[in-house]
Short mmCIF file of C-alpha atoms in Angstrom, two decimals:
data_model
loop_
_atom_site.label_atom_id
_atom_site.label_comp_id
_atom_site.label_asym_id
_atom_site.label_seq_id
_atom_site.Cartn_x
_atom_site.Cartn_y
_atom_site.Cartn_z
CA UNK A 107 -24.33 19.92 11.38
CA UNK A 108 -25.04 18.66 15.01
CA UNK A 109 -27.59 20.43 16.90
CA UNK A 110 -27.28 17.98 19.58
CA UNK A 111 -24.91 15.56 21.90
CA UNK A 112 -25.10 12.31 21.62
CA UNK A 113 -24.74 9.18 19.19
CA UNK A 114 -26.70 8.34 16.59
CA UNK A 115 -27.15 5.58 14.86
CA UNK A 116 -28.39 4.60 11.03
CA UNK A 117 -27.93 2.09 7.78
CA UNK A 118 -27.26 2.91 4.24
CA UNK A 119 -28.95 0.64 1.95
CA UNK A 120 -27.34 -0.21 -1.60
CA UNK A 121 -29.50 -1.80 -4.05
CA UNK A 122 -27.61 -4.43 -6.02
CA UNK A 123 -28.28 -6.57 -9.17
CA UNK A 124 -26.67 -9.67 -7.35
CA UNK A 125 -29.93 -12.23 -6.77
CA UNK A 126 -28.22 -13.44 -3.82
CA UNK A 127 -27.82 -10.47 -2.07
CA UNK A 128 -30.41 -7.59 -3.57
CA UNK A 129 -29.79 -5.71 -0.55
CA UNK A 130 -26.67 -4.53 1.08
CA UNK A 131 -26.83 -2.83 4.72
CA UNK A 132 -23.94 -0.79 6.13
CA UNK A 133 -24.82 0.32 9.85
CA UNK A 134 -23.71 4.13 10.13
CA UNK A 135 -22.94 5.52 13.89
CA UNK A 136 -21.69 9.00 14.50
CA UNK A 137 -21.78 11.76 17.33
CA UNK A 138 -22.91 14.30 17.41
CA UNK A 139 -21.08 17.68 19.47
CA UNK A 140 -20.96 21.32 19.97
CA UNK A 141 -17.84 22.05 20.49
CA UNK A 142 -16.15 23.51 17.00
CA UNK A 143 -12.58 22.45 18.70
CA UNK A 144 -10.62 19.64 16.52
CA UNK A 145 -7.36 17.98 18.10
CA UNK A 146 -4.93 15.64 16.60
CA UNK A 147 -2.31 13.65 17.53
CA UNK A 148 0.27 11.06 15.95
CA UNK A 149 3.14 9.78 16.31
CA UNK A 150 5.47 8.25 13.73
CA UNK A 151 6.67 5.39 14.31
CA UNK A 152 10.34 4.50 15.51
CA UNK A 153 11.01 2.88 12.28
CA UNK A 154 9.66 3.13 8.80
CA UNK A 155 6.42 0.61 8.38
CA UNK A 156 6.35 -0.73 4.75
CA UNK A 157 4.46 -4.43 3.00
CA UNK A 158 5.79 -4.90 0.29
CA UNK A 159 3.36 -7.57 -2.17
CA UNK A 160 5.00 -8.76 -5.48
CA UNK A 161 2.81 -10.10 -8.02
CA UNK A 162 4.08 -12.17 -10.30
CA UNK A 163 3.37 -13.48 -13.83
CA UNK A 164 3.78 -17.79 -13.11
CA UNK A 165 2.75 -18.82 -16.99
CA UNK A 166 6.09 -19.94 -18.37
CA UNK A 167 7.24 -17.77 -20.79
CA UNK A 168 8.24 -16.05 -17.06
CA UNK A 169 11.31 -17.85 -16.20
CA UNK A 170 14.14 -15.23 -18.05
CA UNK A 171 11.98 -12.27 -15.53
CA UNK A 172 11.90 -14.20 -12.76
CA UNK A 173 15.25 -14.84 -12.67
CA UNK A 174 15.89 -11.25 -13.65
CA UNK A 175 13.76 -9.96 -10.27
CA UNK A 176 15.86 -12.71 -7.69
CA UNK A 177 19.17 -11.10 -9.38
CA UNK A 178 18.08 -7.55 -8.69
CA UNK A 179 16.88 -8.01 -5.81
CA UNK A 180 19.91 -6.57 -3.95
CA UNK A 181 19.65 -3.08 -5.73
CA UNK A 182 15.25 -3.02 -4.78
CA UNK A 183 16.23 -3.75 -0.81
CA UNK A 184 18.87 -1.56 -0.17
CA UNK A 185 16.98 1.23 0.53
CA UNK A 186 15.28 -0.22 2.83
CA UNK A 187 18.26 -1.07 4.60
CA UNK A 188 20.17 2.36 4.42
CA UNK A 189 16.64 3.18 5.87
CA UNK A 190 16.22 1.27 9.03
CA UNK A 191 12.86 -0.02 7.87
CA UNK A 192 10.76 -2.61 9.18
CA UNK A 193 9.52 -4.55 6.37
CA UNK A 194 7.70 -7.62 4.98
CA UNK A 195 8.11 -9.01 1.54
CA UNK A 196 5.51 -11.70 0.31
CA UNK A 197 4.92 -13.13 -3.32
CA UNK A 198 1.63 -14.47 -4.70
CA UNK A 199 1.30 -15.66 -8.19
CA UNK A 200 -1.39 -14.03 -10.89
CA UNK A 201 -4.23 -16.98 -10.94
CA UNK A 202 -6.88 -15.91 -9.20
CA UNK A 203 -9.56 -19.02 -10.05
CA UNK A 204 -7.58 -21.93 -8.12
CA UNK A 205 -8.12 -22.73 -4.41
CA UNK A 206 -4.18 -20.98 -3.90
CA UNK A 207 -5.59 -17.68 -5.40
CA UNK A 208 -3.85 -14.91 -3.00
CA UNK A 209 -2.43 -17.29 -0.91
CA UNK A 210 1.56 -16.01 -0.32
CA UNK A 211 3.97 -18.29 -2.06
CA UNK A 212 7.22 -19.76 -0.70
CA UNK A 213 9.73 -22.73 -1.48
CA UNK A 214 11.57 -24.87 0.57
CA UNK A 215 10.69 -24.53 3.89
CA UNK A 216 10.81 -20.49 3.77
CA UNK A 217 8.67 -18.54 5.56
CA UNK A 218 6.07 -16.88 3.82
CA UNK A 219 7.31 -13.45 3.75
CA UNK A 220 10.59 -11.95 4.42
CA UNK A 221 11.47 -9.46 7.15
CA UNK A 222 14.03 -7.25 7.90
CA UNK A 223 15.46 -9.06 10.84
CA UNK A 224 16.71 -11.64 8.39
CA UNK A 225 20.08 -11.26 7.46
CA UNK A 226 20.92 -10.09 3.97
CA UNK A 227 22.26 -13.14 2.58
CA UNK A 228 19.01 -15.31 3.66
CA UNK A 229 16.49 -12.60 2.44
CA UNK A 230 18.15 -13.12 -1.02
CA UNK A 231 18.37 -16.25 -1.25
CA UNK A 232 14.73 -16.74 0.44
CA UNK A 233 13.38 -14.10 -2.48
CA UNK A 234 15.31 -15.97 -5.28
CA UNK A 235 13.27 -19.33 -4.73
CA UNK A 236 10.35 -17.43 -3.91
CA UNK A 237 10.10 -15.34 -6.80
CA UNK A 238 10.32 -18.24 -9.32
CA UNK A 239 6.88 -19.14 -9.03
CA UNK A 240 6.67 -20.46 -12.37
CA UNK A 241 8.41 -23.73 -10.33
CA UNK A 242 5.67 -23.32 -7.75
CA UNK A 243 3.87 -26.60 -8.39
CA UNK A 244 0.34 -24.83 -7.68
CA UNK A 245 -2.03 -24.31 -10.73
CA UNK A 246 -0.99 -21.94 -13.63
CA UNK A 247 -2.26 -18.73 -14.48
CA UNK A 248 -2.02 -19.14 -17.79
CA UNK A 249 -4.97 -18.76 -19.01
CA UNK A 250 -5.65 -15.83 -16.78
CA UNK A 251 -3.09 -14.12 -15.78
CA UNK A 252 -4.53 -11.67 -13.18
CA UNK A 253 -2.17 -9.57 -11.17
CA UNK A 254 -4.16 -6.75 -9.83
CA UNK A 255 -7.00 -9.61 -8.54
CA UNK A 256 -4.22 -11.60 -7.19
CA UNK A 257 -2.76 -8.90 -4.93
CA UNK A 258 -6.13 -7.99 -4.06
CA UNK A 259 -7.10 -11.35 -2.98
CA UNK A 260 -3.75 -11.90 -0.54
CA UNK A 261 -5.51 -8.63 1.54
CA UNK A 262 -9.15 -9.89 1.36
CA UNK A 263 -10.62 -11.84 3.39
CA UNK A 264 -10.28 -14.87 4.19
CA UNK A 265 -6.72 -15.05 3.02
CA UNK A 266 -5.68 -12.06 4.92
CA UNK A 267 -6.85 -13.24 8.81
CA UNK A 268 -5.86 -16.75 7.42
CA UNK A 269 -3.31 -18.36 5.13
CA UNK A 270 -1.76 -14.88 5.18
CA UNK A 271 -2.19 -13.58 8.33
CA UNK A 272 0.79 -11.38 9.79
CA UNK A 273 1.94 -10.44 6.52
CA UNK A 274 -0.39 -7.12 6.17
CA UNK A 275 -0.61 -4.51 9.10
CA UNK A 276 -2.83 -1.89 9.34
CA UNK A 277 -0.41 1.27 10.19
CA UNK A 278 2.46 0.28 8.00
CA UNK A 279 2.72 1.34 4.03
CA UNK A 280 1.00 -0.79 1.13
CA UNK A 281 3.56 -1.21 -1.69
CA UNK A 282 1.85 -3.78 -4.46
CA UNK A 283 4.23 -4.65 -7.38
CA UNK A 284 2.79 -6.16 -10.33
CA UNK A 285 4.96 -8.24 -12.90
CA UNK A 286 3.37 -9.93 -15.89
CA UNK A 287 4.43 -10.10 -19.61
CA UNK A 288 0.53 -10.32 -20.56
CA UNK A 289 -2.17 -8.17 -20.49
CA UNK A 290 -3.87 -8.03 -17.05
CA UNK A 291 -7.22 -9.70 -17.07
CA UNK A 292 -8.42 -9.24 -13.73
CA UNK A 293 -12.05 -8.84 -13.69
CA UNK A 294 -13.31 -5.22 -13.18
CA UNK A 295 -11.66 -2.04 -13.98
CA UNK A 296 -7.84 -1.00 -12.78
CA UNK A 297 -10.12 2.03 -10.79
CA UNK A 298 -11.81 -1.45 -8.69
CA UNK A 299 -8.59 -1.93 -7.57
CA UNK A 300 -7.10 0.92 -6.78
CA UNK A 301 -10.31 2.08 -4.73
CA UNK A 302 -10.26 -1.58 -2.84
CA UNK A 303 -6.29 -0.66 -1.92
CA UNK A 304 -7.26 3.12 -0.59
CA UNK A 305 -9.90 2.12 1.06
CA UNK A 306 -7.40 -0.19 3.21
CA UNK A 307 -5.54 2.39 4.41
CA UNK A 308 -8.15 4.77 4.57
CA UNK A 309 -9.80 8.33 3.19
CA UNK A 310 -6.77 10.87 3.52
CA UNK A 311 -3.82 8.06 3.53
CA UNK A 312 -3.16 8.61 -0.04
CA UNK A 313 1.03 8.77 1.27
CA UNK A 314 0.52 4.64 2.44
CA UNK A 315 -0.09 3.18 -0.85
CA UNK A 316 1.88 2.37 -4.05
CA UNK A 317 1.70 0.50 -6.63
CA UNK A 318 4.21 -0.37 -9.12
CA UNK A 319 4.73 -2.84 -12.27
CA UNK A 320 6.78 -4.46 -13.99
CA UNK A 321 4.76 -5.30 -17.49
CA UNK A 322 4.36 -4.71 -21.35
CA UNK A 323 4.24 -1.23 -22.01
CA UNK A 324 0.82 0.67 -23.85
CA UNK A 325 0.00 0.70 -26.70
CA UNK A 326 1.68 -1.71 -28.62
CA UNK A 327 4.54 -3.89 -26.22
CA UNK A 328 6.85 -5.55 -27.08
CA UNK A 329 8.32 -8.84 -29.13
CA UNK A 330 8.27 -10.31 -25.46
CA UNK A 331 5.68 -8.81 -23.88
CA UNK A 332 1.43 -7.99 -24.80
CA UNK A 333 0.60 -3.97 -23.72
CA UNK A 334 -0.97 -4.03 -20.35
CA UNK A 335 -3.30 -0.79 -19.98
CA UNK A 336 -4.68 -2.18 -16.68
CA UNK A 337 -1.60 -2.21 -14.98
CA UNK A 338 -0.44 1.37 -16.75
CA UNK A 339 -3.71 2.61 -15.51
CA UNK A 340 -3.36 1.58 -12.04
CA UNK A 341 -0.22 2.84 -11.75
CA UNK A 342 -1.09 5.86 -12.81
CA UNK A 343 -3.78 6.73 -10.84
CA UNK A 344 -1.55 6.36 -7.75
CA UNK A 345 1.79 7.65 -8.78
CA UNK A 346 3.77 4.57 -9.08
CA UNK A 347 6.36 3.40 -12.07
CA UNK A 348 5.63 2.22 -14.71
CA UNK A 349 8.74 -0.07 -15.88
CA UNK A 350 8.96 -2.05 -19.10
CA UNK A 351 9.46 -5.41 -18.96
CA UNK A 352 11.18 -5.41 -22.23
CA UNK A 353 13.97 -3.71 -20.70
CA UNK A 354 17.43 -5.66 -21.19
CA UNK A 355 19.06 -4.07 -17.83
CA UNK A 356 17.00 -4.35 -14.84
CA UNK A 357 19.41 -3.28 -12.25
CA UNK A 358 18.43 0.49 -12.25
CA UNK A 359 14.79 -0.40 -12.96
CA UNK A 360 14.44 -2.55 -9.75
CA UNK A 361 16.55 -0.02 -7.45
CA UNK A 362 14.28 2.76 -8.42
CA UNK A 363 11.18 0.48 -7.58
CA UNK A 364 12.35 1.07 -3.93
CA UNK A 365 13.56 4.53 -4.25
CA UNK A 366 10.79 6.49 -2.27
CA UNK A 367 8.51 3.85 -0.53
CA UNK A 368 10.64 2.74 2.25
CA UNK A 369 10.86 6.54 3.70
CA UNK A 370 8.86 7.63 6.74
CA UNK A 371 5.16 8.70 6.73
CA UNK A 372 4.24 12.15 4.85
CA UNK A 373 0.61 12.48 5.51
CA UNK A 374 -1.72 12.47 8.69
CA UNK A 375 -5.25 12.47 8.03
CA UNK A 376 -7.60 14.60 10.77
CA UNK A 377 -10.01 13.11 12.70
CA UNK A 378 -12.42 16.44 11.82
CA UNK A 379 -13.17 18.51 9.04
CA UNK A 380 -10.66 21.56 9.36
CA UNK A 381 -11.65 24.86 8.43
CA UNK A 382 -8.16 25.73 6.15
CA UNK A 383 -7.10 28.73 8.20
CA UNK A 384 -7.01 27.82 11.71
CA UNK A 385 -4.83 24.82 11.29
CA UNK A 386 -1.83 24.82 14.02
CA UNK A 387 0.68 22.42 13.51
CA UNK A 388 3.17 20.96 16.02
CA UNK A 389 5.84 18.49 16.05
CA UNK A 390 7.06 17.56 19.29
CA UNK A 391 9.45 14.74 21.56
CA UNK A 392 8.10 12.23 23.32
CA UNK A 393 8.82 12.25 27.28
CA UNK A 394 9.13 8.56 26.88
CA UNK A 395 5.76 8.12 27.92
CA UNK A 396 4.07 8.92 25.04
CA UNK A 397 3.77 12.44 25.39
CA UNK A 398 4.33 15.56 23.69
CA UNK A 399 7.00 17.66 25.07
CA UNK A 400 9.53 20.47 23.46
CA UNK A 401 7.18 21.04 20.54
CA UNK A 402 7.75 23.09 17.93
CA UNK A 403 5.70 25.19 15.34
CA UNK A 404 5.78 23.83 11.44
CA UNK A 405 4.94 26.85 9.25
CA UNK A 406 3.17 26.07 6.04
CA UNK A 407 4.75 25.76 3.15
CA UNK A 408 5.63 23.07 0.06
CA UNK A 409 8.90 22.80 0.41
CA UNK A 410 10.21 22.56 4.15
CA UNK A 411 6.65 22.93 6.07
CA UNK A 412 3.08 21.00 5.58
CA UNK A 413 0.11 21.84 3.25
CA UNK A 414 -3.32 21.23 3.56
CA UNK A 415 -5.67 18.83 1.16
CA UNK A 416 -9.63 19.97 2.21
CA UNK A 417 -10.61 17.32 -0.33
CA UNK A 418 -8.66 14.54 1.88
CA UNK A 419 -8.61 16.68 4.73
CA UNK A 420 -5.38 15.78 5.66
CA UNK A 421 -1.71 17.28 6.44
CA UNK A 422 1.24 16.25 4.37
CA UNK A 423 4.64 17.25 5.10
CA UNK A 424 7.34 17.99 3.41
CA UNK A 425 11.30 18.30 3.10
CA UNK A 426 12.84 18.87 6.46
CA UNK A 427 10.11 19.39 8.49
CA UNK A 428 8.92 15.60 8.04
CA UNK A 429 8.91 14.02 11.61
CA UNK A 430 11.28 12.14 12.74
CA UNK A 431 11.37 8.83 14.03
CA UNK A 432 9.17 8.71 17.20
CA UNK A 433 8.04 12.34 16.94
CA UNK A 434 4.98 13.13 17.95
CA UNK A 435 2.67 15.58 15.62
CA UNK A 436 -0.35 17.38 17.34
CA UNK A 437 -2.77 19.43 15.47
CA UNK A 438 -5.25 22.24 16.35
CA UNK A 439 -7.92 23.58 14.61
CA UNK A 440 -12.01 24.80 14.19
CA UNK A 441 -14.07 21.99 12.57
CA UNK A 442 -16.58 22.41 10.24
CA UNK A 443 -19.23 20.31 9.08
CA UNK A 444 -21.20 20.32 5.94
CA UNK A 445 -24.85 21.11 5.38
#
């Protein structure tokens, strides 16, 4: 707890087993204040933000699901249309040892993602060459196929601020879809993945990542496919789907893939920690400056109202009461800090 204004400055020192690096500094500010008065505000954005990052298996015993994704395609993106949401759609392949590890993948002449200001019939037929990265002409995965590493090398650095840069943006939704008909042998735990994803977005953004696949289902797969517990487990631990790539119809299974991801943002994380019962909640118009005008009081509740996570300390809403496009959400309430 503060007992004085002001900044304050510090570093957090992690001891590591890495020879290189023994040592790891992170430089800590914060400031301190006395007033016990926390104020949000946010305001959703005109249109629905999503990135949208397949993964895909380019060994090639992948062509038949490749060719299964670029015919489905339709079904997964018309969601997003019925939606008015502002998309990007990028594919990287599972190697994550060559020097095009995370690097976005396109064919002939495409850009490297799609967006939704592309007409229909050119995002399809953009996504049906992209997708068929088994025809990629960069180095196989084969003898690591590595999803999860994959998509998390396309949003490290330095592929993200270089060969990728554009695709990923900050405020918009994470969607990472992984497809593979082998095990997932990225190197660390599904948990190392998921963390590096949340940690993107940020503590109390739970609502702006997903992550899906499209793989061998635990514990035994299939005559086509090995189990893949990584994946399972990642998907899990977000509350993505799980599909099986076994599956002889994959019309449904891509068209649910899109089902909830392209809708508008749920969850607004506070600046403060909020002591649970003094939380005011407010959705108001903008003036068309920016401002909050003709606001309105949400009540709590799980259905058509907002709750309250302490440990993410952060508002979802839900049902009706989610803003609408452009809305602006304000929040009062008394901070508290921990001793």
């Amino acid at each position: 707890c503060a007992n004085a204004v002001g900044d304050y400055t510090g570093v957090v020192e992690i001891q590591s087993t890495d020879d290189n690096e023994e040592i790891f500094s992170v430089p800590m500010t914060a400031e301190g204040t006395l007033d016990g008065n926390g104020y949000d505000e946010f305001q959703q954005p005109e249109r629905p933000l999503v990135d949208v990052l397949f993964a895909v298996d380019d060994s090639g015993s992948m062509s038949e699901e490749q060719n299964n994704l670029a015919s489905n395609f339709s079904f997964f993106i018309d969601s997003a249309s019925t939606l008015d949401t502002d998309y990007h759609i990028g594919v990287v392949t599972t190697d994550s040892e060559s020097d095009q590890r995370g690097k976005l993948y396109s064919c002939s002449g495409n850009p490297l993602w799609i967006n939704d200001r592309q007409s229909p019939s050119v995002q399809r037929s953009q996504f049906d060459c992209n997708v068929r990265v088994s025809d990629s002409g960069r180095p196989s995965s084969d003898n690591k196929e590595s999803p999860l590493q994959a998509a998390r090398l396309a949003l490290d650095y330095p592929n993200i601020t270089d060969f990728n840069d554009g695709f990923y943006r900050e405020n918009a939704k994470l969607y990472v879809i992984l497809v593979t008909d082998e095990e997932d042998q990225s190197d660390g735990t599904a948990q190392l993945y998921v963390d590096y994803f949340r940690n993107l977005k940020g503590v109390g953004n739970t609502d702006l990542l997903n992550i899906s696949a499209i793989a061998g289902p635990p514990p035994n797969g299939c005559d086509t496919a090995e189990s893949n517990q990584v994946d399972y487990d990642a998907v899990n631990m977000v509350g993505g789907q799980f599909r099986s790539i076994c599956s002889a119809d994959w019309s449904n299974m891509v068209s649910s893939l899109g089902l909830d991801v392209f809708n508008a943002r749920r969850q607004f994380p506070l600046s403060r920690p909020a002591t649970a019962g003094t939380l005011q909640v407010r959705v108001c118009d903008d003036d068309g400056a920016g401002n909050p005008t003709n606001c309105q009081t949400v009540p709590m509740s799980s259905s058509n109202g907002w709750t309250f996570d302490a440990a993410l300390n952060a508002i979802t809403f839900h049902g009706s009461a989610i803003p609408g496009p452009s809305e602006i959400v304000t929040i009062d309430y008394e901070s508290i800090c921990f001793e």
